């Protein structure tokens, strides 16, 4: 007996019902993106490794999927050369959508109008350990604007977060921080040279707890005194304004830190004037370990479902500089479609009609009845309704079971009696009600 086929761990098949629900998420997000004037973009699944390496930090580089050079490329290499990945792999699957976006901007800069606003909804790949809510292949829905340093862009992203999750029915909280503030904290505790070590460690605070973060900071070379000075900063309490005021005292000697505080104050003040329902919180433990962030950073958590971040992003001042186009500031945010799907499934938030591909089923009761039903079916489709006819003339019970299993809400019956009277029997599969409708009025009656 042949072995049952399988798929790689960390990947998933999506059934028709799952795809309809996923498309509901994509369509909702896309609609919001377009409301704010963002244009669609796609980039290749694979990029040159030179594009990807060194953009995500050491931990990110380890999670890149590398692609072997094709054909007999390795046939002329020695065993030692084959063992060197750079000799046999020059491409990799994209880790995120932001770095390919920066590469695209630099490559096509003469064709673009700045500020350039784009959205992108495609899969990314990470060689991570699969676990609940963490996949090796997953979709991101990114929205970015590049070519301006205006903080109005950050405010707009806050609005987009509110609109997307409001439309999907998910209660969320938006956590924000600023990489300049994090640098100021590193300066304040005497370890500006270890800013990246500090951010990588405190970014794990929610996952591993404060004591483990402190232990990791010690392993990364911070002194016990510095770690003790860091703890009360991470535990600052109060509303956003209160936290920022306390930070002004702590970071008074850090010019960079104070700039970050002023940026966050401007964003919070502007957002406060928009009367949003979205909770927005300054969270000093939020670090987002990607190397390219330089300003405000975002992370969104679902309030009613235990899962990691379902959305995140931030400001990057010079991501295009690594490709030879310095000084092109941008900011963006990425919605994790797969985790959003898990949240909506867990909370039963999908509307019932989302899982229905066919609204009307015509039963098939024989050659004469089929001949009469086909023009009616065409008229119903012309009216914009999704409809189908059962392909075989079988027992009515089997056809009704098919409609139930597919979740088709309306069934149209054209039997010998209906054919003689020039009417169709329409059955509502949800309520069980039946009525007879003249052939000429059927399409309108089903709307």
CSV table of C-alpha atoms in Angstrom, one decimal:
chain,number,residue,atom,x,y,z
A,1,UNK,CA,0.0,0.0,0.0
A,2,UNK,CA,1.4,3.4,-1.0
A,3,UNK,CA,2.4,5.7,1.9
A,4,UNK,CA,-0.1,8.4,2.6
A,5,UNK,CA,1.1,11.7,1.2
A,6,UNK,CA,2.0,14.6,3.5
A,7,UNK,CA,3.1,18.2,3.5
A,8,UNK,CA,6.1,19.9,5.2
A,9,UNK,CA,5.7,20.8,8.8
A,10,UNK,CA,4.7,24.4,9.3
A,11,UNK,CA,2.7,24.5,6.1
A,12,UNK,CA,-1.0,23.9,5.5
A,13,UNK,CA,-3.6,23.0,2.9
A,14,UNK,CA,-6.6,25.3,2.8
A,15,UNK,CA,-10.0,23.7,2.0
A,16,UNK,CA,-12.7,25.6,0.0
A,17,UNK,CA,-14.4,26.8,3.2
A,18,UNK,CA,-11.0,27.9,4.6
A,19,UNK,CA,-10.2,29.7,1.4
A,20,UNK,CA,-13.5,31.6,1.4
A,21,UNK,CA,-12.8,32.7,5.0
A,22,UNK,CA,-9.3,33.7,4.2
A,23,UNK,CA,-10.5,35.7,1.1
A,24,UNK,CA,-12.9,37.5,3.4
A,25,UNK,CA,-10.0,38.6,5.5
A,26,UNK,CA,-7.9,39.6,2.5
A,27,UNK,CA,-10.8,41.5,0.9
A,28,UNK,CA,-11.5,43.3,4.1
A,29,UNK,CA,-7.9,44.4,4.6
A,30,UNK,CA,-7.5,45.3,0.9
A,31,UNK,CA,-10.6,47.5,1.1
A,32,UNK,CA,-9.2,49.5,4.0
A,33,UNK,CA,-5.8,49.8,2.3
A,34,UNK,CA,-7.4,51.3,-0.8
A,35,UNK,CA,-9.5,53.7,1.3
A,36,UNK,CA,-6.2,55.3,2.3
A,37,UNK,CA,-4.9,55.5,-1.2
A,38,UNK,CA,-2.4,52.6,-1.2
A,39,UNK,CA,-1.7,50.8,-4.5
A,40,UNK,CA,-1.1,47.1,-5.0
A,41,UNK,CA,2.3,45.6,-5.6
A,42,UNK,CA,3.8,42.1,-5.9
A,43,UNK,CA,7.4,40.9,-5.8
A,44,UNK,CA,8.9,37.4,-6.5
A,45,UNK,CA,8.8,34.6,-4.0
A,46,UNK,CA,12.6,34.3,-4.1
A,47,UNK,CA,15.2,37.1,-3.9
A,48,UNK,CA,19.0,37.1,-4.2
A,49,UNK,CA,20.5,36.2,-0.9
A,50,UNK,CA,22.5,39.4,-1.1
A,51,UNK,CA,19.2,41.2,-0.9
A,52,UNK,CA,18.1,39.3,2.2
A,53,UNK,CA,21.1,38.6,4.3
A,54,UNK,CA,22.1,41.0,7.0
A,55,UNK,CA,18.7,42.8,7.1
A,56,UNK,CA,17.0,40.9,10.0
A,57,UNK,CA,19.8,40.4,12.5
A,58,UNK,CA,21.7,37.2,13.2
A,59,UNK,CA,18.6,35.3,14.4
A,60,UNK,CA,16.6,36.4,11.3
A,61,UNK,CA,19.4,35.3,9.0
A,62,UNK,CA,19.3,31.8,10.5
A,63,UNK,CA,15.6,31.5,9.6
A,64,UNK,CA,16.1,32.2,5.9
A,65,UNK,CA,15.1,29.4,3.5
A,66,UNK,CA,18.0,29.1,1.0
A,67,UNK,CA,17.5,27.7,-2.5
A,68,UNK,CA,20.0,25.4,-4.1
A,69,UNK,CA,21.3,26.5,-7.5
A,70,UNK,CA,19.5,24.6,-10.2
A,71,UNK,CA,20.7,22.1,-12.8
A,72,UNK,CA,24.1,20.5,-12.6
A,73,UNK,CA,25.7,23.7,-11.1
A,74,UNK,CA,27.4,21.6,-8.3
A,75,UNK,CA,28.8,19.0,-10.7
A,76,UNK,CA,32.1,20.9,-11.2
A,77,UNK,CA,32.7,21.8,-7.5
A,78,UNK,CA,34.8,20.0,-5.0
A,79,UNK,CA,33.3,18.4,-1.9
A,80,UNK,CA,34.6,21.3,0.2
A,81,UNK,CA,33.0,23.9,-2.1
A,82,UNK,CA,29.7,22.0,-2.0
A,83,UNK,CA,29.9,22.3,1.8
A,84,UNK,CA,30.1,26.1,1.5
A,85,UNK,CA,26.5,27.3,1.1
A,86,UNK,CA,27.5,30.4,-0.8
A,87,UNK,CA,28.9,28.2,-3.6
A,88,UNK,CA,25.7,26.3,-4.2
A,89,UNK,CA,23.0,28.8,-3.0
A,90,UNK,CA,22.6,32.3,-4.3
A,91,UNK,CA,18.8,32.8,-3.8
A,92,UNK,CA,16.4,32.5,-0.9
A,93,UNK,CA,12.7,32.6,-0.1
A,94,UNK,CA,11.6,36.1,1.1
A,95,UNK,CA,11.5,36.4,4.9
A,96,UNK,CA,9.2,39.4,4.9
A,97,UNK,CA,7.7,41.9,2.4
A,98,UNK,CA,9.5,45.0,3.6
A,99,UNK,CA,13.0,44.3,2.4
A,100,UNK,CA,11.8,43.2,-1.1
A,101,UNK,CA,9.8,46.4,-1.1
A,102,UNK,CA,12.9,48.5,-0.4
A,103,UNK,CA,14.8,46.6,-3.1
A,104,UNK,CA,11.9,47.3,-5.5
A,105,UNK,CA,11.9,51.1,-4.7
A,106,UNK,CA,15.6,51.4,-5.4
A,107,UNK,CA,15.4,49.3,-8.5
A,108,UNK,CA,12.4,51.3,-9.9
A,109,UNK,CA,13.0,54.7,-8.3
A,110,UNK,CA,12.9,56.6,-11.6
A,111,UNK,CA,9.4,55.2,-12.3
A,112,UNK,CA,7.8,56.1,-8.9
A,113,UNK,CA,6.2,59.2,-7.5
A,114,UNK,CA,7.1,59.9,-3.9
A,115,UNK,CA,5.8,59.6,-1.3
A,116,UNK,CA,5.1,56.1,-2.7
A,117,UNK,CA,2.2,54.2,-1.0
A,118,UNK,CA,1.8,50.5,-1.6
A,119,UNK,CA,0.2,47.5,-0.2
A,120,UNK,CA,1.3,43.9,-0.7
A,121,UNK,CA,-0.4,40.6,0.2
A,122,UNK,CA,1.8,37.6,-0.4
A,123,UNK,CA,3.3,34.6,1.4
A,124,UNK,CA,6.6,34.7,3.2
A,125,UNK,CA,8.8,31.8,4.6
A,126,UNK,CA,10.8,31.3,7.8
A,127,UNK,CA,12.7,28.2,8.8
A,128,UNK,CA,11.2,28.4,12.3
A,129,UNK,CA,10.1,25.7,14.7
A,130,UNK,CA,6.4,25.1,13.9
A,131,UNK,CA,4.1,25.6,16.9
A,132,UNK,CA,0.6,27.0,17.6
A,133,UNK,CA,0.3,30.3,15.7
A,134,UNK,CA,3.7,30.0,14.2
A,135,UNK,CA,4.2,28.7,10.6
A,136,UNK,CA,7.0,28.2,8.2
A,137,UNK,CA,4.8,29.5,5.3
A,138,UNK,CA,2.3,32.3,6.0
A,139,UNK,CA,0.8,35.3,4.4
A,140,UNK,CA,1.5,38.9,5.3
A,141,UNK,CA,-0.6,41.9,4.3
A,142,UNK,CA,1.7,44.9,4.3
A,143,UNK,CA,1.0,48.5,3.9
A,144,UNK,CA,3.9,51.0,3.6
A,145,UNK,CA,4.6,54.6,2.6
A,146,UNK,CA,8.1,55.6,1.7
A,147,UNK,CA,9.7,59.0,0.8
A,148,UNK,CA,8.5,61.1,3.8
A,149,UNK,CA,9.4,61.4,7.5
A,150,UNK,CA,6.0,62.9,8.4
A,151,UNK,CA,4.5,61.4,11.6
A,152,UNK,CA,1.1,61.8,9.9
A,153,UNK,CA,2.0,58.4,8.3
A,154,UNK,CA,2.2,56.8,11.7
A,155,UNK,CA,-1.1,58.3,12.7
A,156,UNK,CA,-2.6,56.9,9.5
A,157,UNK,CA,-1.4,53.4,10.3
A,158,UNK,CA,-3.0,53.6,13.7
A,159,UNK,CA,-6.3,54.5,11.9
A,160,UNK,CA,-5.8,51.6,9.5
A,161,UNK,CA,-5.4,49.2,12.4
A,162,UNK,CA,-8.6,50.4,14.0
A,163,UNK,CA,-10.6,50.1,10.7
A,164,UNK,CA,-9.3,46.7,9.8
A,165,UNK,CA,-9.9,45.0,13.1
A,166,UNK,CA,-13.2,46.9,13.6
A,167,UNK,CA,-14.4,45.6,10.2
A,168,UNK,CA,-13.3,42.0,11.2
A,169,UNK,CA,-14.9,42.2,14.6
A,170,UNK,CA,-11.7,41.5,16.5
A,171,UNK,CA,-11.1,43.5,19.8
A,172,UNK,CA,-7.5,44.5,19.8
A,173,UNK,CA,-5.0,46.7,21.6
A,174,UNK,CA,-2.2,48.6,19.8
A,175,UNK,CA,1.1,48.7,21.6
A,176,UNK,CA,3.7,51.3,20.5
A,177,UNK,CA,7.3,52.2,21.3
A,178,UNK,CA,10.2,54.0,19.6
A,179,UNK,CA,13.6,52.6,18.7
A,180,UNK,CA,15.1,56.1,19.6
A,181,UNK,CA,13.7,55.6,23.1
A,182,UNK,CA,15.2,52.2,23.3
A,183,UNK,CA,18.6,53.7,22.3
A,184,UNK,CA,18.1,56.3,24.9
A,185,UNK,CA,17.5,53.6,27.5
A,186,UNK,CA,20.6,51.8,26.5
A,187,UNK,CA,22.6,55.1,26.9
A,188,UNK,CA,21.0,55.7,30.3
A,189,UNK,CA,22.1,52.4,31.7
A,190,UNK,CA,25.6,52.8,30.3
A,191,UNK,CA,25.4,50.3,27.4
A,192,UNK,CA,24.7,52.3,24.2
A,193,UNK,CA,27.1,49.9,22.5
A,194,UNK,CA,24.7,47.0,23.2
A,195,UNK,CA,21.5,48.5,22.0
A,196,UNK,CA,20.8,45.5,19.7
A,197,UNK,CA,21.5,43.0,22.4
A,198,UNK,CA,19.1,44.8,24.7
A,199,UNK,CA,16.3,45.1,22.1
A,200,UNK,CA,16.6,41.4,21.2
A,201,UNK,CA,16.4,40.4,24.8
A,202,UNK,CA,13.5,42.6,26.0
A,203,UNK,CA,11.5,41.8,22.9
A,204,UNK,CA,11.1,38.4,24.5
A,205,UNK,CA,9.8,39.8,27.8
A,206,UNK,CA,6.2,38.6,27.3
A,207,UNK,CA,7.3,35.1,26.1
A,208,UNK,CA,10.0,34.3,28.7
A,209,UNK,CA,9.4,36.7,31.6
A,210,UNK,CA,11.5,39.3,33.3
A,211,UNK,CA,13.9,37.1,35.1
A,212,UNK,CA,14.8,35.2,32.0
A,213,UNK,CA,15.3,38.4,30.1
A,214,UNK,CA,17.6,39.7,32.9
A,215,UNK,CA,19.6,36.4,32.7
A,216,UNK,CA,19.9,36.8,28.9
A,217,UNK,CA,21.1,40.4,29.2
A,218,UNK,CA,23.8,39.3,31.6
A,219,UNK,CA,24.8,36.6,29.1
A,220,UNK,CA,25.0,39.3,26.4
A,221,UNK,CA,27.6,41.2,28.5
A,222,UNK,CA,25.5,43.8,30.4
A,223,UNK,CA,26.7,44.4,34.0
A,224,UNK,CA,24.4,43.4,36.9
A,225,UNK,CA,24.1,47.2,37.8
A,226,UNK,CA,22.9,48.0,34.2
A,227,UNK,CA,20.3,45.2,34.3
A,228,UNK,CA,19.0,46.5,37.7
A,229,UNK,CA,18.7,50.0,36.3
A,230,UNK,CA,16.8,48.7,33.3
A,231,UNK,CA,14.1,46.9,35.3
A,232,UNK,CA,12.2,50.0,36.7
A,233,UNK,CA,12.3,51.6,33.2
A,234,UNK,CA,10.5,48.6,31.7
A,235,UNK,CA,8.0,48.7,34.6
A,236,UNK,CA,6.9,52.3,34.3
A,237,UNK,CA,3.2,52.7,34.9
A,238,UNK,CA,0.4,55.2,34.2
A,239,UNK,CA,-1.1,56.5,31.0
A,240,UNK,CA,0.9,57.3,27.9
A,241,UNK,CA,1.6,60.9,28.9
A,242,UNK,CA,2.7,59.9,32.4
A,243,UNK,CA,5.1,57.3,31.0
A,244,UNK,CA,6.6,59.8,28.6
A,245,UNK,CA,7.0,62.4,31.4
A,246,UNK,CA,8.8,59.9,33.5
A,247,UNK,CA,11.0,58.9,30.6
A,248,UNK,CA,12.0,62.6,30.0
A,249,UNK,CA,13.6,62.5,33.4
A,250,UNK,CA,15.3,59.1,32.9
A,251,UNK,CA,16.6,60.0,29.5
A,252,UNK,CA,17.4,63.7,30.1
A,253,UNK,CA,21.0,63.1,29.0
A,254,UNK,CA,20.1,61.3,25.8
A,255,UNK,CA,19.4,63.5,22.8
A,256,UNK,CA,18.3,60.6,20.7
A,257,UNK,CA,16.0,59.3,23.5
A,258,UNK,CA,14.4,62.7,23.9
A,259,UNK,CA,13.7,62.9,20.1
A,260,UNK,CA,11.9,59.5,20.4
A,261,UNK,CA,9.8,60.8,23.3
A,262,UNK,CA,8.8,63.9,21.3
A,263,UNK,CA,7.9,61.7,18.3
A,264,UNK,CA,5.6,59.6,20.4
A,265,UNK,CA,4.1,62.6,22.1
A,266,UNK,CA,3.2,64.0,18.7
A,267,UNK,CA,1.7,60.7,17.5
A,268,UNK,CA,-0.4,60.2,20.7
A,269,UNK,CA,-1.6,63.8,20.7
A,270,UNK,CA,-2.7,63.6,17.1
A,271,UNK,CA,-4.4,60.3,17.6
A,272,UNK,CA,-6.2,61.7,20.7
A,273,UNK,CA,-7.9,64.3,18.5
A,274,UNK,CA,-9.4,61.7,16.2
A,275,UNK,CA,-11.7,60.1,18.8
A,276,UNK,CA,-10.6,56.5,18.0
A,277,UNK,CA,-12.0,53.6,19.8
A,278,UNK,CA,-8.7,51.6,19.5
A,279,UNK,CA,-6.7,51.4,22.8
A,280,UNK,CA,-3.2,52.7,22.0
A,281,UNK,CA,-0.5,52.0,24.7
A,282,UNK,CA,3.1,53.0,25.1
A,283,UNK,CA,4.9,49.7,25.9
A,284,UNK,CA,8.6,50.1,26.7
A,285,UNK,CA,9.2,46.3,26.5
A,286,UNK,CA,8.2,46.4,22.8
A,287,UNK,CA,11.4,46.2,20.8
A,288,UNK,CA,10.7,44.3,17.5
A,289,UNK,CA,14.1,42.8,16.9
A,290,UNK,CA,14.4,43.7,13.2
A,291,UNK,CA,17.5,45.7,12.6
A,292,UNK,CA,16.1,48.2,10.2
A,293,UNK,CA,13.6,49.9,12.5
A,294,UNK,CA,14.7,53.4,13.6
A,295,UNK,CA,11.6,55.2,15.0
A,296,UNK,CA,8.0,54.3,16.1
A,297,UNK,CA,7.3,50.6,16.3
A,298,UNK,CA,3.9,48.9,16.4
A,299,UNK,CA,2.4,45.6,17.6
A,300,UNK,CA,-1.2,44.5,17.8
A,301,UNK,CA,-2.6,41.9,20.3
A,302,UNK,CA,-6.0,40.3,20.3
A,303,UNK,CA,-7.8,40.9,23.6
A,304,UNK,CA,-10.1,37.9,23.6
A,305,UNK,CA,-7.8,35.2,22.2
A,306,UNK,CA,-4.4,33.9,23.4
A,307,UNK,CA,-2.0,34.2,20.5
A,308,UNK,CA,1.1,36.2,19.7
A,309,UNK,CA,1.2,39.4,17.8
A,310,UNK,CA,-1.3,39.6,14.9
A,311,UNK,CA,0.1,42.8,13.4
A,312,UNK,CA,3.3,44.7,13.6
A,313,UNK,CA,5.6,47.2,12.0
A,314,UNK,CA,7.5,50.5,12.3
A,315,UNK,CA,9.5,53.3,10.9
A,316,UNK,CA,12.7,52.7,9.0
A,317,UNK,CA,14.8,55.7,8.0
A,318,UNK,CA,17.4,54.2,5.7
A,319,UNK,CA,16.3,50.7,4.6
A,320,UNK,CA,16.9,51.7,0.9
A,321,UNK,CA,20.4,52.9,1.8
A,322,UNK,CA,21.6,49.3,1.9
A,323,UNK,CA,20.7,49.1,-1.8
A,324,UNK,CA,22.5,52.4,-2.7
A,325,UNK,CA,19.6,54.9,-2.1
A,326,UNK,CA,20.3,56.6,1.3
A,327,UNK,CA,17.9,58.9,3.2
A,328,UNK,CA,14.6,57.4,1.9
A,329,UNK,CA,12.5,57.1,5.1
A,330,UNK,CA,9.5,54.9,5.3
A,331,UNK,CA,7.0,53.4,7.7
A,332,UNK,CA,4.7,50.4,7.4
A,333,UNK,CA,2.7,47.8,9.2
A,334,UNK,CA,2.1,44.1,8.4
A,335,UNK,CA,-1.1,42.2,9.2
A,336,UNK,CA,-0.6,38.5,9.8
A,337,UNK,CA,-3.4,36.9,7.9
A,338,UNK,CA,-2.9,33.4,9.3
A,339,UNK,CA,-3.0,34.4,12.9
A,340,UNK,CA,-6.0,36.7,12.2
A,341,UNK,CA,-7.7,33.6,10.7
A,342,UNK,CA,-6.9,31.6,13.8
A,343,UNK,CA,-8.3,34.3,16.0
A,344,UNK,CA,-11.5,34.6,14.0
A,345,UNK,CA,-12.0,30.9,13.9
A,346,UNK,CA,-11.4,30.6,17.6
A,347,UNK,CA,-13.9,33.3,18.4
A,348,UNK,CA,-16.4,32.3,15.7
A,349,UNK,CA,-16.3,35.7,14.0
A,350,UNK,CA,-16.8,34.7,10.4
A,351,UNK,CA,-20.3,35.6,9.0
A,352,UNK,CA,-22.3,32.5,8.0
A,353,UNK,CA,-22.6,33.7,4.4
A,354,UNK,CA,-18.8,33.8,3.9
A,355,UNK,CA,-18.6,30.0,3.7
A,356,UNK,CA,-21.3,29.8,1.0
A,357,UNK,CA,-20.1,29.6,-2.6
A,358,UNK,CA,-23.5,28.7,-4.1
A,359,UNK,CA,-26.7,30.5,-3.1
A,360,UNK,CA,-29.1,28.6,-5.3
A,361,UNK,CA,-29.3,24.9,-6.3
A,362,UNK,CA,-31.6,23.6,-9.0
A,363,UNK,CA,-32.5,20.0,-8.6
A,364,UNK,CA,-32.3,17.7,-11.5
A,365,UNK,CA,-35.4,15.5,-12.0
A,366,UNK,CA,-35.0,14.3,-15.5
A,367,UNK,CA,-34.4,15.3,-19.2
A,368,UNK,CA,-37.6,17.4,-19.6
A,369,UNK,CA,-37.3,19.1,-16.3
A,370,UNK,CA,-33.6,19.8,-16.9
A,371,UNK,CA,-34.3,21.4,-20.2
A,372,UNK,CA,-36.7,23.8,-18.5
A,373,UNK,CA,-34.4,24.5,-15.6
A,374,UNK,CA,-31.3,25.4,-17.6
A,375,UNK,CA,-32.7,28.7,-19.0
A,376,UNK,CA,-33.9,29.6,-15.5
A,377,UNK,CA,-30.5,28.8,-14.1
A,378,UNK,CA,-28.9,31.1,-16.7
A,379,UNK,CA,-31.3,33.9,-15.8
A,380,UNK,CA,-30.5,33.6,-12.1
A,381,UNK,CA,-26.8,33.8,-12.9
A,382,UNK,CA,-27.4,36.8,-15.1
A,383,UNK,CA,-29.0,38.5,-12.1
A,384,UNK,CA,-25.7,38.1,-10.3
A,385,UNK,CA,-26.6,35.1,-8.0
A,386,UNK,CA,-24.2,32.2,-7.7
A,387,UNK,CA,-26.2,29.1,-8.7
A,388,UNK,CA,-25.7,25.6,-10.0
A,389,UNK,CA,-27.7,22.5,-11.1
A,390,UNK,CA,-27.1,19.1,-9.6
A,391,UNK,CA,-25.4,17.3,-12.5
A,392,UNK,CA,-27.2,13.9,-12.2
A,393,UNK,CA,-30.9,13.0,-12.2
A,394,UNK,CA,-30.9,11.1,-8.8
A,395,UNK,CA,-33.3,10.8,-5.9
A,396,UNK,CA,-34.5,14.1,-4.4
A,397,UNK,CA,-33.2,13.1,-1.0
A,398,UNK,CA,-29.6,12.9,-2.2
A,399,UNK,CA,-29.8,16.3,-3.9
A,400,UNK,CA,-31.2,17.9,-0.7
A,401,UNK,CA,-28.5,16.3,1.4
A,402,UNK,CA,-26.0,17.8,-1.1
A,403,UNK,CA,-27.5,21.2,-0.6
A,404,UNK,CA,-27.4,20.8,3.2
A,405,UNK,CA,-23.8,19.6,3.3
A,406,UNK,CA,-22.7,22.5,1.0
A,407,UNK,CA,-24.6,25.1,3.1
A,408,UNK,CA,-26.7,26.2,0.0
A,409,UNK,CA,-29.5,28.3,1.4
A,410,UNK,CA,-32.0,28.1,-1.5
A,411,UNK,CA,-33.2,25.1,-3.6
A,412,UNK,CA,-35.3,25.5,-6.8
A,413,UNK,CA,-37.4,22.5,-7.8
A,414,UNK,CA,-38.8,22.2,-11.3
A,415,UNK,CA,-40.7,18.9,-11.5
A,416,UNK,CA,-43.5,17.7,-13.8
A,417,UNK,CA,-46.2,19.5,-11.9
A,418,UNK,CA,-44.2,22.8,-11.8
A,419,UNK,CA,-43.4,22.4,-15.5
A,420,UNK,CA,-47.1,22.1,-16.3
A,421,UNK,CA,-48.0,25.1,-14.3
A,422,UNK,CA,-45.0,27.3,-15.4
A,423,UNK,CA,-43.8,27.8,-11.8
A,424,UNK,CA,-40.8,26.8,-9.7
A,425,UNK,CA,-40.9,25.7,-6.1
A,426,UNK,CA,-38.4,27.6,-4.1
A,427,UNK,CA,-37.4,26.0,-0.8
A,428,UNK,CA,-35.5,27.9,1.9
A,429,UNK,CA,-33.1,25.4,3.4
A,430,UNK,CA,-32.7,27.3,6.6
A,431,UNK,CA,-36.3,27.9,7.6
A,432,UNK,CA,-37.8,25.0,5.6
A,433,UNK,CA,-40.4,27.4,4.0
A,434,UNK,CA,-41.6,26.7,0.4
A,435,UNK,CA,-43.3,28.9,-2.1
A,436,UNK,CA,-44.1,28.8,-5.8
A,437,UNK,CA,-42.8,31.5,-8.2
A,438,UNK,CA,-43.6,32.0,-11.9
A,439,UNK,CA,-40.7,31.2,-14.1
A,440,UNK,CA,-40.5,34.8,-15.4
A,441,UNK,CA,-40.3,36.2,-11.8
A,442,UNK,CA,-37.8,33.6,-10.4
A,443,UNK,CA,-34.5,35.6,-10.7
A,444,UNK,CA,-36.0,38.6,-9.0
A,445,UNK,CA,-37.7,36.5,-6.3
A,446,UNK,CA,-34.3,34.9,-5.3
A,447,UNK,CA,-32.6,38.3,-4.7
